[in-house]
Coordinates of C-alpha atoms in Angstrom, one line a residue:
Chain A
X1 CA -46.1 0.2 -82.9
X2 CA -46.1 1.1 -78.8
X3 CA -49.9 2.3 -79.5
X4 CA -50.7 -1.3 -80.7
X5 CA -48.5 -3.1 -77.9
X6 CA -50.6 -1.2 -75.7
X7 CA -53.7 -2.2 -77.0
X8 CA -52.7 -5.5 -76.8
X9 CA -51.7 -5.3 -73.3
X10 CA -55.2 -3.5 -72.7
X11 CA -56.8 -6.5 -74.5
X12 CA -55.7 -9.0 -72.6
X13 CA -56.3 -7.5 -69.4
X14 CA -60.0 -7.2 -70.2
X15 CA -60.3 -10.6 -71.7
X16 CA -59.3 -11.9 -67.9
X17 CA -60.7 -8.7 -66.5
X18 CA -63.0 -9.6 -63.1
X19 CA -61.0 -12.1 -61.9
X20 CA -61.3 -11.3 -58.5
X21 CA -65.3 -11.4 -58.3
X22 CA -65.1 -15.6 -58.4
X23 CA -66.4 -16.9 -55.3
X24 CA -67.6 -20.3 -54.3
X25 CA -70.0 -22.6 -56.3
X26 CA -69.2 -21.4 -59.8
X27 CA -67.1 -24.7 -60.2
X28 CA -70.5 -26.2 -60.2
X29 CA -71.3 -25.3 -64.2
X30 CA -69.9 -25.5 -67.1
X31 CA -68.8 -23.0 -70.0
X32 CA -70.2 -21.8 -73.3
X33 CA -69.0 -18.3 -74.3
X34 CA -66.4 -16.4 -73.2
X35 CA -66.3 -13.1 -75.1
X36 CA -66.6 -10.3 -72.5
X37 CA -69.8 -7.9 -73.6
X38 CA -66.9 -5.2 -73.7
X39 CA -65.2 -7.2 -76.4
X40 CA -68.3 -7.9 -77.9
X41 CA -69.2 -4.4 -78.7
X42 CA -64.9 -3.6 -79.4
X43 CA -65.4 -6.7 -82.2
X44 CA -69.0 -4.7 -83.4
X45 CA -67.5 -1.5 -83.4
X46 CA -64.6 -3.0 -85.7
X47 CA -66.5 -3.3 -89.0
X48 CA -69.6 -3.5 -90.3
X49 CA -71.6 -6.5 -89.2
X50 CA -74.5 -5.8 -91.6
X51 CA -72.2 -5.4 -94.7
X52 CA -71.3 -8.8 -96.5
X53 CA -67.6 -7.7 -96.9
X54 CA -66.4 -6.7 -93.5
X55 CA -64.4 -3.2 -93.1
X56 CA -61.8 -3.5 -90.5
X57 CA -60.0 -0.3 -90.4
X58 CA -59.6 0.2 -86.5
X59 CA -58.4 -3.7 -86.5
X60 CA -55.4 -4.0 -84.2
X61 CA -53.7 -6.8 -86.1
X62 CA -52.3 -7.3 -89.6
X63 CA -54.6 -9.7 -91.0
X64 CA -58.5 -9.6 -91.5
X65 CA -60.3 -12.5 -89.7
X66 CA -62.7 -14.3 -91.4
X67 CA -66.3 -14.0 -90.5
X68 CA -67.8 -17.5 -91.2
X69 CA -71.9 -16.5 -90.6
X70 CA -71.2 -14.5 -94.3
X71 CA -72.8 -16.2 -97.5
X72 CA -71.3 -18.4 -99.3
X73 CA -72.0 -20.7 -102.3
X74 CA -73.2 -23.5 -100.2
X75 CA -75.8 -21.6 -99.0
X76 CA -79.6 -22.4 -100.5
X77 CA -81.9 -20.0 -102.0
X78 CA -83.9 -20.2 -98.4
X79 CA -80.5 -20.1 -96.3
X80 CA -79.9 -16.5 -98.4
X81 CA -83.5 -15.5 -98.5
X82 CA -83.7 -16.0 -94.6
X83 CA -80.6 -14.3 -94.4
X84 CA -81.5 -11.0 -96.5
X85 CA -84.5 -10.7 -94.4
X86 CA -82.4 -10.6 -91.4
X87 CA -80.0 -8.7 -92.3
X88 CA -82.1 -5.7 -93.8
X89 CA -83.3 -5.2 -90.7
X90 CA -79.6 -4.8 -88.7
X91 CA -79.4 -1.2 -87.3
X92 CA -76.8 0.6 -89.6
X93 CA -76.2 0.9 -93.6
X94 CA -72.8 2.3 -94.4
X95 CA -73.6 2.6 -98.1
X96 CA -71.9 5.6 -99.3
X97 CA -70.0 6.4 -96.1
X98 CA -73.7 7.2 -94.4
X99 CA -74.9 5.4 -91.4
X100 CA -78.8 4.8 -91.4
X101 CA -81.0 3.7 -89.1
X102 CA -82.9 0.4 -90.1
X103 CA -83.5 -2.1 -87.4
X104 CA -83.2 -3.6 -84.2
X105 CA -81.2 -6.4 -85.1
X106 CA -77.8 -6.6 -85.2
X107 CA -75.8 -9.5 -86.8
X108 CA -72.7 -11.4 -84.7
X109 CA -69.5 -12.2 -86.4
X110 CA -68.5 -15.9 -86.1
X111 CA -64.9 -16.8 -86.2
X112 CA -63.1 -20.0 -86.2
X113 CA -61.4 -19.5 -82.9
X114 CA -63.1 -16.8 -80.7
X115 CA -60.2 -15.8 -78.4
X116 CA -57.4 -15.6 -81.6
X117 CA -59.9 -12.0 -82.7
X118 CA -60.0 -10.6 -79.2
X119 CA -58.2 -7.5 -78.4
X120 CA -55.2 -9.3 -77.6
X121 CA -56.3 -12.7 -78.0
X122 CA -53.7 -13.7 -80.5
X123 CA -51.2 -13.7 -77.5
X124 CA -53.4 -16.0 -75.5
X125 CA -54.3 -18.4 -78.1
X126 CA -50.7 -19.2 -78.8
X127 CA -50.7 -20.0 -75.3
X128 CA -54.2 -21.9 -75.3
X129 CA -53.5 -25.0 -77.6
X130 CA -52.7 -22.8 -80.9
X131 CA -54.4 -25.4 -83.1
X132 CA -57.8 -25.6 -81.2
X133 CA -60.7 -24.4 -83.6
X134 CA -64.8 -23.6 -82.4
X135 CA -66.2 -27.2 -82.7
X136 CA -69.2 -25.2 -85.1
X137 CA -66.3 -23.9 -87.4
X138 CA -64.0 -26.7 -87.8
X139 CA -64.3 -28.6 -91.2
X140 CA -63.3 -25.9 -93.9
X141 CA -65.7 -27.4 -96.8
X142 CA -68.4 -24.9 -97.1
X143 CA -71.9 -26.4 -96.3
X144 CA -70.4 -29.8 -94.7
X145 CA -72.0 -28.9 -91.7
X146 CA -72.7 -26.0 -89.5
X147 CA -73.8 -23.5 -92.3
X148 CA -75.5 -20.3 -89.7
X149 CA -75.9 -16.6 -88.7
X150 CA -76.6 -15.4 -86.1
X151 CA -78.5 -11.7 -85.6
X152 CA -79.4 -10.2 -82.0
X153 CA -82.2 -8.2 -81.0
X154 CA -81.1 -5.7 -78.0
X155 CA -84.9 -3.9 -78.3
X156 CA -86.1 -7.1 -77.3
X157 CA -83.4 -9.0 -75.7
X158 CA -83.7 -12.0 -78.4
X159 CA -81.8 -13.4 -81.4
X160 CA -82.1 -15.9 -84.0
X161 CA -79.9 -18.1 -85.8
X162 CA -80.6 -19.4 -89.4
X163 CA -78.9 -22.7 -89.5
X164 CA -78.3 -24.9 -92.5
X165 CA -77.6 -28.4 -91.8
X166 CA -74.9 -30.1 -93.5
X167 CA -74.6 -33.5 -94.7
X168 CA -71.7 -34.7 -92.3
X169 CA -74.0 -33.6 -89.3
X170 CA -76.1 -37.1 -89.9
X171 CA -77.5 -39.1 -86.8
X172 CA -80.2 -41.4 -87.9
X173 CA -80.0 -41.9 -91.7
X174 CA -80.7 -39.0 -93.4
X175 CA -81.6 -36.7 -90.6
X176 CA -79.9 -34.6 -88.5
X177 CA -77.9 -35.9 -85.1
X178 CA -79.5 -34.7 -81.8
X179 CA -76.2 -33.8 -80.5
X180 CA -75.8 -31.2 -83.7
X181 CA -79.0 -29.5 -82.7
X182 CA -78.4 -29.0 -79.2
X183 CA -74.7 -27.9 -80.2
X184 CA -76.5 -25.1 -82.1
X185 CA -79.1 -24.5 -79.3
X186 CA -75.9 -24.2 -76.5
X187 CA -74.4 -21.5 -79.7
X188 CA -77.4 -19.3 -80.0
X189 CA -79.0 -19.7 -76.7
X190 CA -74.8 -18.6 -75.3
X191 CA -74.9 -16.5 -78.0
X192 CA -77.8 -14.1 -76.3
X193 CA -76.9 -14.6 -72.9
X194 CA -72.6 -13.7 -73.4
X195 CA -74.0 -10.5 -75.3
X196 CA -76.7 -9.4 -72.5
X197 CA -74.6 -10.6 -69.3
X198 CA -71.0 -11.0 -70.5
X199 CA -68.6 -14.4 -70.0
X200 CA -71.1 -17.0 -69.0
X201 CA -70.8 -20.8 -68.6
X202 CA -74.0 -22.8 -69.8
X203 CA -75.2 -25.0 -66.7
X204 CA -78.1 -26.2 -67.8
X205 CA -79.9 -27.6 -71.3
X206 CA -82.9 -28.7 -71.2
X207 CA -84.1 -29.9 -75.1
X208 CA -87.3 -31.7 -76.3
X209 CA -86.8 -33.1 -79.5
X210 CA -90.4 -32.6 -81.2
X211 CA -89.9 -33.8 -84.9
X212 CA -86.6 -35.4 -86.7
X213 CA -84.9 -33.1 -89.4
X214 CA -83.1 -33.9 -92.2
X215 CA -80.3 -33.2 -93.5
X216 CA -79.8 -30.0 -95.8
X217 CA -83.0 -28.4 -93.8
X218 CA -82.7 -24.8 -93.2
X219 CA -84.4 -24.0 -89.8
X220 CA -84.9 -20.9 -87.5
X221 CA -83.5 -21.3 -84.3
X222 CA -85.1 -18.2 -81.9
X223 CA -84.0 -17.3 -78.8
X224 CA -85.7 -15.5 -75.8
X225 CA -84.6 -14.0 -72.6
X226 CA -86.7 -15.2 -70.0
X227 CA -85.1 -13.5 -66.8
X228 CA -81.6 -12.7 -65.2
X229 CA -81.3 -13.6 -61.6
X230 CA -78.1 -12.8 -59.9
X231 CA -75.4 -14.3 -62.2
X232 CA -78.1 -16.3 -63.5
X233 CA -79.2 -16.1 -66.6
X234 CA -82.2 -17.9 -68.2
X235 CA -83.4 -18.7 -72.0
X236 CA -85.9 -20.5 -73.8
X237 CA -85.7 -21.2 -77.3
X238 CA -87.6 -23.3 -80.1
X239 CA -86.3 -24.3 -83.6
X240 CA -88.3 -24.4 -86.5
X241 CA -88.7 -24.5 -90.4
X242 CA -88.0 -20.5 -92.1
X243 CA -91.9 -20.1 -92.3
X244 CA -92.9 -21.4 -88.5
X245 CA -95.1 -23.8 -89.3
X246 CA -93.1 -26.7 -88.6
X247 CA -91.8 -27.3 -85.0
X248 CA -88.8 -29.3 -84.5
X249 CA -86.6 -28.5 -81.2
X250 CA -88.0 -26.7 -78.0
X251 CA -85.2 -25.7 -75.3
X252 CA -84.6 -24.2 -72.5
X253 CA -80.8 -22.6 -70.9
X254 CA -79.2 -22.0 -67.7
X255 CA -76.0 -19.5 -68.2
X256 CA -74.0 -18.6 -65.0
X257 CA -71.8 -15.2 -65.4
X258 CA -68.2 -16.4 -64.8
X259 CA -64.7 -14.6 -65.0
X260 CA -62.2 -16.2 -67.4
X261 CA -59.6 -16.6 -64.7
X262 CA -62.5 -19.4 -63.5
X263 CA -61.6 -21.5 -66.8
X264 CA -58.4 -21.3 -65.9
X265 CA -57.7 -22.0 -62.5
X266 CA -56.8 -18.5 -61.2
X267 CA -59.7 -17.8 -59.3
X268 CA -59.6 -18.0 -55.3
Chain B
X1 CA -73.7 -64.8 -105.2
X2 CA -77.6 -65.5 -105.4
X3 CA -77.4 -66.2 -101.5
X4 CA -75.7 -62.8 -101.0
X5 CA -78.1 -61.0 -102.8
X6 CA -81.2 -62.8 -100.4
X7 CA -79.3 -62.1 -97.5
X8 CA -79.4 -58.1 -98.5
X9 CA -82.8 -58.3 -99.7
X10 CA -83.5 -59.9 -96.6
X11 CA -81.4 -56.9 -94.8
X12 CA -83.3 -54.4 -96.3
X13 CA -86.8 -55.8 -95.1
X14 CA -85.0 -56.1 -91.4
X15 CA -84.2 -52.2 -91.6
X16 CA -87.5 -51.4 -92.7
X17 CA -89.3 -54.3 -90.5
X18 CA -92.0 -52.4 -88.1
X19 CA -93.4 -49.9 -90.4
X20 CA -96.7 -51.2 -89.9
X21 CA -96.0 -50.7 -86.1
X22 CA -96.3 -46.3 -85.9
X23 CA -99.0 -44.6 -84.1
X24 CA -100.3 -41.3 -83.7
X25 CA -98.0 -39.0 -81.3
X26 CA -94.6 -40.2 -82.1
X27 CA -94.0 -38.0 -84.5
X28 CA -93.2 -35.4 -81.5
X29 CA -90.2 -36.8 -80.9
X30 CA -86.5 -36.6 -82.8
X31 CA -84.6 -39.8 -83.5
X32 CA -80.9 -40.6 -82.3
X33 CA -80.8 -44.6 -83.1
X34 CA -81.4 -46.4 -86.4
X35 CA -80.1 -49.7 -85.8
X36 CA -82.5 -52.4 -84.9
X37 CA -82.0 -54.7 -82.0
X38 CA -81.5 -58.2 -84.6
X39 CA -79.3 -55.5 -86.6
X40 CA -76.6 -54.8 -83.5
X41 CA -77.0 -58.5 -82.9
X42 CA -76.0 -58.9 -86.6
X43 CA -73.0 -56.7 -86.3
X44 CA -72.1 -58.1 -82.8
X45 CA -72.2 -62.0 -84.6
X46 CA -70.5 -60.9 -87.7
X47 CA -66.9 -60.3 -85.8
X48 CA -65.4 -60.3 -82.9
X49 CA -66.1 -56.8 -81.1
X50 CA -63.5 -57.6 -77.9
X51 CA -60.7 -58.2 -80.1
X52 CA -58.3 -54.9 -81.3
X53 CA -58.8 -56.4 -84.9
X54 CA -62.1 -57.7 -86.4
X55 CA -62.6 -60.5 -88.4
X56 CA -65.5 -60.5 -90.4
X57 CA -66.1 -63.9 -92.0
X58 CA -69.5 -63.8 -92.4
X59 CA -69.7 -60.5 -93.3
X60 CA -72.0 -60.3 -96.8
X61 CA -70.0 -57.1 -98.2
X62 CA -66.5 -57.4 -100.0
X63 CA -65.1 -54.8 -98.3
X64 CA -64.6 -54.5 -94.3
X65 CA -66.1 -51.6 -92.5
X66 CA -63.5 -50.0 -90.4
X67 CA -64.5 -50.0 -87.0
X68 CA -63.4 -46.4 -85.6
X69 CA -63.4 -47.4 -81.9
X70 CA -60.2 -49.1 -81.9
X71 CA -57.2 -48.1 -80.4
X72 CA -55.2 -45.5 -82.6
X73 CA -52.2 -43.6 -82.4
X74 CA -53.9 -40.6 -81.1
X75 CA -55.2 -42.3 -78.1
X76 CA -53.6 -40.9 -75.1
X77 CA -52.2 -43.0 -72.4
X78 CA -55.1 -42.6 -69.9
X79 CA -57.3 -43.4 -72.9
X80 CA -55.5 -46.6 -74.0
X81 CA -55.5 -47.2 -69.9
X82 CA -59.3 -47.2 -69.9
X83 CA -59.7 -48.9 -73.2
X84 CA -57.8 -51.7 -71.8
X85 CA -59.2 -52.2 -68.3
X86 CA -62.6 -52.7 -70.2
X87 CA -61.9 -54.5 -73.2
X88 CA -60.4 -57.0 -70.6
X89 CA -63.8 -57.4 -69.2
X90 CA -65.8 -58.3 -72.1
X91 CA -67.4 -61.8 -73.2
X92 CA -65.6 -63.5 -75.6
X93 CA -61.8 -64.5 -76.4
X94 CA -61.4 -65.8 -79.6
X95 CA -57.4 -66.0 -78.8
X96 CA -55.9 -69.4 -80.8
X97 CA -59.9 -70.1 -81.6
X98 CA -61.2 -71.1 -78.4
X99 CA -63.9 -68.3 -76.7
X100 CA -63.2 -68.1 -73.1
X101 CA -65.8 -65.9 -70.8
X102 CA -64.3 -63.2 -69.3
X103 CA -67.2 -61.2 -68.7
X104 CA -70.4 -59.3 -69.1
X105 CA -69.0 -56.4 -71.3
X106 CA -69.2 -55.8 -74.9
X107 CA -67.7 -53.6 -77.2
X108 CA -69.9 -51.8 -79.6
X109 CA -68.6 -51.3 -82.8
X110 CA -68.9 -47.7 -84.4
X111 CA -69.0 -46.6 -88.1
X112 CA -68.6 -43.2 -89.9
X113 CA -72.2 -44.1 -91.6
X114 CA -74.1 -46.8 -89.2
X115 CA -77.0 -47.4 -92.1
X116 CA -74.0 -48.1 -94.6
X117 CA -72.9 -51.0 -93.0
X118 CA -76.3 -52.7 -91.6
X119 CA -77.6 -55.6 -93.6
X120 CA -78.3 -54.8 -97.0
X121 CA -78.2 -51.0 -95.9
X122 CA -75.4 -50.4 -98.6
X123 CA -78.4 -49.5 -101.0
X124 CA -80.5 -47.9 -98.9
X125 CA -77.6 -45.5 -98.2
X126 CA -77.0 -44.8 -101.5
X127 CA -81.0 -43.5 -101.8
X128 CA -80.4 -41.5 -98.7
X129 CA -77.2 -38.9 -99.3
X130 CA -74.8 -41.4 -100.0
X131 CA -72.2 -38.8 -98.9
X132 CA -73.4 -38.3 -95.3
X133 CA -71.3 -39.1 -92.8
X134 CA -72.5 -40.1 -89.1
X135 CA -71.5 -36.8 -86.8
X136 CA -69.3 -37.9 -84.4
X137 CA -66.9 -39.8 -87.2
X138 CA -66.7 -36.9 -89.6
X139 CA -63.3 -36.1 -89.0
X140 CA -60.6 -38.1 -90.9
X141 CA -57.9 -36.6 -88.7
X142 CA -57.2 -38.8 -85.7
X143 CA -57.6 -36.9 -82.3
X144 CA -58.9 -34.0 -83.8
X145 CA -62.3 -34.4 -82.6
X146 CA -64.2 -37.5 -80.6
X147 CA -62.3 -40.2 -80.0
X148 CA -64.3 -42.7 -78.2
X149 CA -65.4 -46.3 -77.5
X150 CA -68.7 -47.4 -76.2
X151 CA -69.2 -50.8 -73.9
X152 CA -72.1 -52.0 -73.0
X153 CA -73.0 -54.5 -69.7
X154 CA -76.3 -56.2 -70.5
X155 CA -76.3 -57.6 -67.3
X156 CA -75.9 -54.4 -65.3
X157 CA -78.4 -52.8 -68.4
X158 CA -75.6 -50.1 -68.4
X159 CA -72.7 -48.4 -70.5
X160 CA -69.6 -46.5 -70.2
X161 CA -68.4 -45.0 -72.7
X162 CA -64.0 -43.7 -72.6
X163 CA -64.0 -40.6 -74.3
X164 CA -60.8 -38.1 -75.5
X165 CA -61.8 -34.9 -76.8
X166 CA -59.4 -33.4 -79.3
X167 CA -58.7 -30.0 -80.6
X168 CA -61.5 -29.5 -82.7
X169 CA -64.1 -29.3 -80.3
X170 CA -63.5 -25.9 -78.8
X171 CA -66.2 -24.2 -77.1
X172 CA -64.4 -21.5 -74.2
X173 CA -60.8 -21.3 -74.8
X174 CA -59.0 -24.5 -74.5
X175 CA -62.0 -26.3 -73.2
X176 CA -64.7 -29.0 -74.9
X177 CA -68.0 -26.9 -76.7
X178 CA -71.3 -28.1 -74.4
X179 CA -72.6 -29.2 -77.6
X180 CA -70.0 -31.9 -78.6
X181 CA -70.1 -32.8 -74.6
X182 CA -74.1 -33.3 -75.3
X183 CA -73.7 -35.0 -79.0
X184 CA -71.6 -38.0 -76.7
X185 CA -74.5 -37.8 -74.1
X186 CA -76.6 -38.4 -76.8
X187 CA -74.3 -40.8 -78.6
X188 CA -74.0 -42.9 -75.6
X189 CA -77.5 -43.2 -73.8
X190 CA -79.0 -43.4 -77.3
X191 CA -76.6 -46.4 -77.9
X192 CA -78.0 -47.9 -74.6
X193 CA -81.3 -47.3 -75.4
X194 CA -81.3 -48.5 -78.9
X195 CA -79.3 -51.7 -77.2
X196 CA -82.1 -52.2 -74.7
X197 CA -85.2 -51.1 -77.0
X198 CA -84.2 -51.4 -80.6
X199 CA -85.2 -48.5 -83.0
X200 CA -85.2 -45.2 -80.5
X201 CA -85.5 -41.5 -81.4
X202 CA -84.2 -38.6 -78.8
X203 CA -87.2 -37.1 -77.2
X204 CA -85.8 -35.3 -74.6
X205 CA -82.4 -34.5 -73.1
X206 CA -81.3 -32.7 -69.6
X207 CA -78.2 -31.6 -69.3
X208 CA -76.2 -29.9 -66.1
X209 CA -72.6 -29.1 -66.8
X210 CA -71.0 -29.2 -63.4
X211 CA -67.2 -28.4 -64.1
X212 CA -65.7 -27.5 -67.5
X213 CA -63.8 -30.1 -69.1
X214 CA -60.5 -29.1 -70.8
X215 CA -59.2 -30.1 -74.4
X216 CA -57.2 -33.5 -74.3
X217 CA -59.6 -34.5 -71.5
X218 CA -60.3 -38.2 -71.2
X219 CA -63.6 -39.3 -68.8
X220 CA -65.5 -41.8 -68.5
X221 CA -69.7 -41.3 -69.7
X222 CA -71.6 -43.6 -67.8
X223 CA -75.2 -44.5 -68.9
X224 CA -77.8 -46.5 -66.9
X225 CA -81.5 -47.6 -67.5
X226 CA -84.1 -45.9 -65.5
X227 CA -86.8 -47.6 -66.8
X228 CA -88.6 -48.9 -69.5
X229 CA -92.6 -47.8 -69.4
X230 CA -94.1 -48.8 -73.1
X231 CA -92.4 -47.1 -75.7
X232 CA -90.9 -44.6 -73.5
X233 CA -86.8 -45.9 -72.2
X234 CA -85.2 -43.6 -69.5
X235 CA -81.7 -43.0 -69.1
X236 CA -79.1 -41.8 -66.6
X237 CA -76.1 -40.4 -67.4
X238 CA -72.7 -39.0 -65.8
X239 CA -69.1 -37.7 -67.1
X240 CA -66.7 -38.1 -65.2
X241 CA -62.9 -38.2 -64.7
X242 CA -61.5 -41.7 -65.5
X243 CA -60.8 -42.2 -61.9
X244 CA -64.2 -40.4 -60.8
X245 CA -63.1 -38.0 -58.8
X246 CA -64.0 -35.5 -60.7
X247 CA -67.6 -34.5 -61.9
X248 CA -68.1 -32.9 -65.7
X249 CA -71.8 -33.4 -66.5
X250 CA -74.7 -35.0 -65.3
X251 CA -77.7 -35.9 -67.5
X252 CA -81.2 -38.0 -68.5
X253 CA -82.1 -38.9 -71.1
X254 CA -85.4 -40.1 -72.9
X255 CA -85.6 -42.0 -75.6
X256 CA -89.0 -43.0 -77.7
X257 CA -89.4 -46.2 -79.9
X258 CA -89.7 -46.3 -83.4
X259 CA -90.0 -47.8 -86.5
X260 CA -87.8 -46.9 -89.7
X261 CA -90.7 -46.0 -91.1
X262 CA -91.2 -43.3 -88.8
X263 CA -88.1 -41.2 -90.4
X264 CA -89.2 -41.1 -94.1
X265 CA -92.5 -40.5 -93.8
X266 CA -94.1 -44.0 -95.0
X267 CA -95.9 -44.6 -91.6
X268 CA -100.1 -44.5 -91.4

């Protein structure tokens, strides 16, 4: 009971760890992702990304958080076929107990409120408006409207996202709202640049809608480090049907590394 | 009866009016805007947009659309504030029958499925997912997610729209996703575009998040014409804090012309 007080404690210091190295001019952006690279790999190390049923043994907390980016019966043949070809290429297999190398890729869990699964977060969410939910995971019917995975690729400092759209994600009849795709480009792009540079705030979006898409499509949405400058942290990305032959969305993203304490005021 | 069912016919043909009108190279763009120019003038005659409750009198449907721009009981202070200082600016007072000029503002209306409640569009929604529902109005909950009112100064060939993200709309802990902050960039220049131009798609969106914007937040987006060069219709755009002291976003925005045709694929 001490030993998991402790690591509570630990948590939230590193969730607001570094808040000391704010300085001037970071007020000038705003945020996407907060999770700290450390609490990325702590959630990683937790269970079994790869593995539809996730194994949660050195969890801190009593309950299992759900990991929305698993299949589900809303998913389409293409969503799942996408998805299998993803996800037998992530690095580990703990079939039978045994750990195998496969892959590169590595897939992210996806919660419904980032900072409640932190190391500690639980604390800090009560204290962060306790009913807030990630604006990609709050309607609870399956496939309404943000239906994705996301895998990263450390070999190559990339990621993609397969993304379903729902039918509540409509803009022009039929098709899918412009603000919904860039929502998923500020996800994946974040996505990349939280798990190569830690907390970052996007600052910039930059998106070129090439072709409208409908609703129910499934699309690839691929990410790319460009370069890291500083705190700066550059990505380009382009979304497009599962086979690549259709172009829909071409991007580009400004992350700036930030300290939590700067979302919240503490920082000099 | 006979006259009702002209006037949809006739609705229908308005929706789809232009399809002759496509060229070659629009297809690289993505929409944002169905609604025609005659179409928003349609809505705008059919009740009175200035007044907290419609009356729809010439409305062809039996049943009224609810208009989810109106004052509810999740609208903050500040937010009711705003709503107020500019629904006391706009055109028309039908008070005891008489109109009165106030001023150049008008409210825009806003529906959970726009296509559903254009002329005649009833049946054209049922063809296209009769169960979509527009983005931003997807949420039955009140507050939960975007809470917002759009006004529009065709004078001034501007907006503003007041703006109160709820709960839902997490990105960073207790603070607003960039993606639902760009889906009300795009929400508001597209609905000044599509004001000024008629049928628009989203080509092209730029984005810098200055400062992040906390849950509960109310600001002001305000949108402004660039310029119009042939099909092409620029925008400017800033979030703000309803007293403007305080800068969230900035953005441009560029929006192409289109016909209806242009979405499902029956264009030369």
């Amino acid at each position: 009971m001490l030993g998991q007080i402790a690591r509570r404690r630990l948590g939230l210091l590193l969730l607001l760890h570094g808040q000391q190295r704010i300085s001037n001019g970071l007020n000038r952006v705003s945020f996407n992702q907060l999770l700290s690279k450390e609490t990325h790999r702590h959630m990683q190390s937790s269970f079994n990304t790869s593995s539809p049923i996730s194994t949660m043994s050195l969890w801190p907390f009593s309950f299992q958080p759900r990991d929305f980016s698993l299949p589900n019966s809303s998913w389409s043949p293409e969503m799942c076929k996408a998805y299998d070809h993803y996800n037998a290429l992530c690095d580990t297999d703990t079939e039978n107990g045994e750990e195998k190398k496969r892959g590169p890729w590595k897939k992210l869990p996806s919660y419904n409120r980032s900072i409640k699964y932190a190391t500690g977060g639980i604390h800090l969410s009560k204290l962060i408006q306790a009913k807030a939910r990630l604006f990609t995971r709050n309607v609870k019917e399956q496939g309404a409207t943000f239906e994705y995975v996301v895998f990263v690729n450390k070999e190559e400092k990339s990621c993609v996202c397969v993304f379903q759209a729902g039918r509540l994600l409509e803009g022009a009849p039929g098709h899918v709202h412009g603000g919904a795709i860039a929502t998923m480009i500020d996800t994946v792009t974040g996505s990349l640049a939280g798990y190569l540079s830690g907390p970052i705030m996007t600052a910039n979006l930059n998106i070129d809608y090439r072709s409208p898409m409908p609703l129910d499509s499934v699309v690839l949405i691929q990410s790319t480090l460009d370069r890291i400058e500083g705190r700066k942290t550059f990505i380009t990305c382009k979304v497009t049907s599962t086979d690549e032959s259709k172009l829909y969305t071409e991007a580009t993203a400004l992350f700036v590394s930030i300290s939590v304490g700067h979302l919240f005021g503490t920082r000099n």
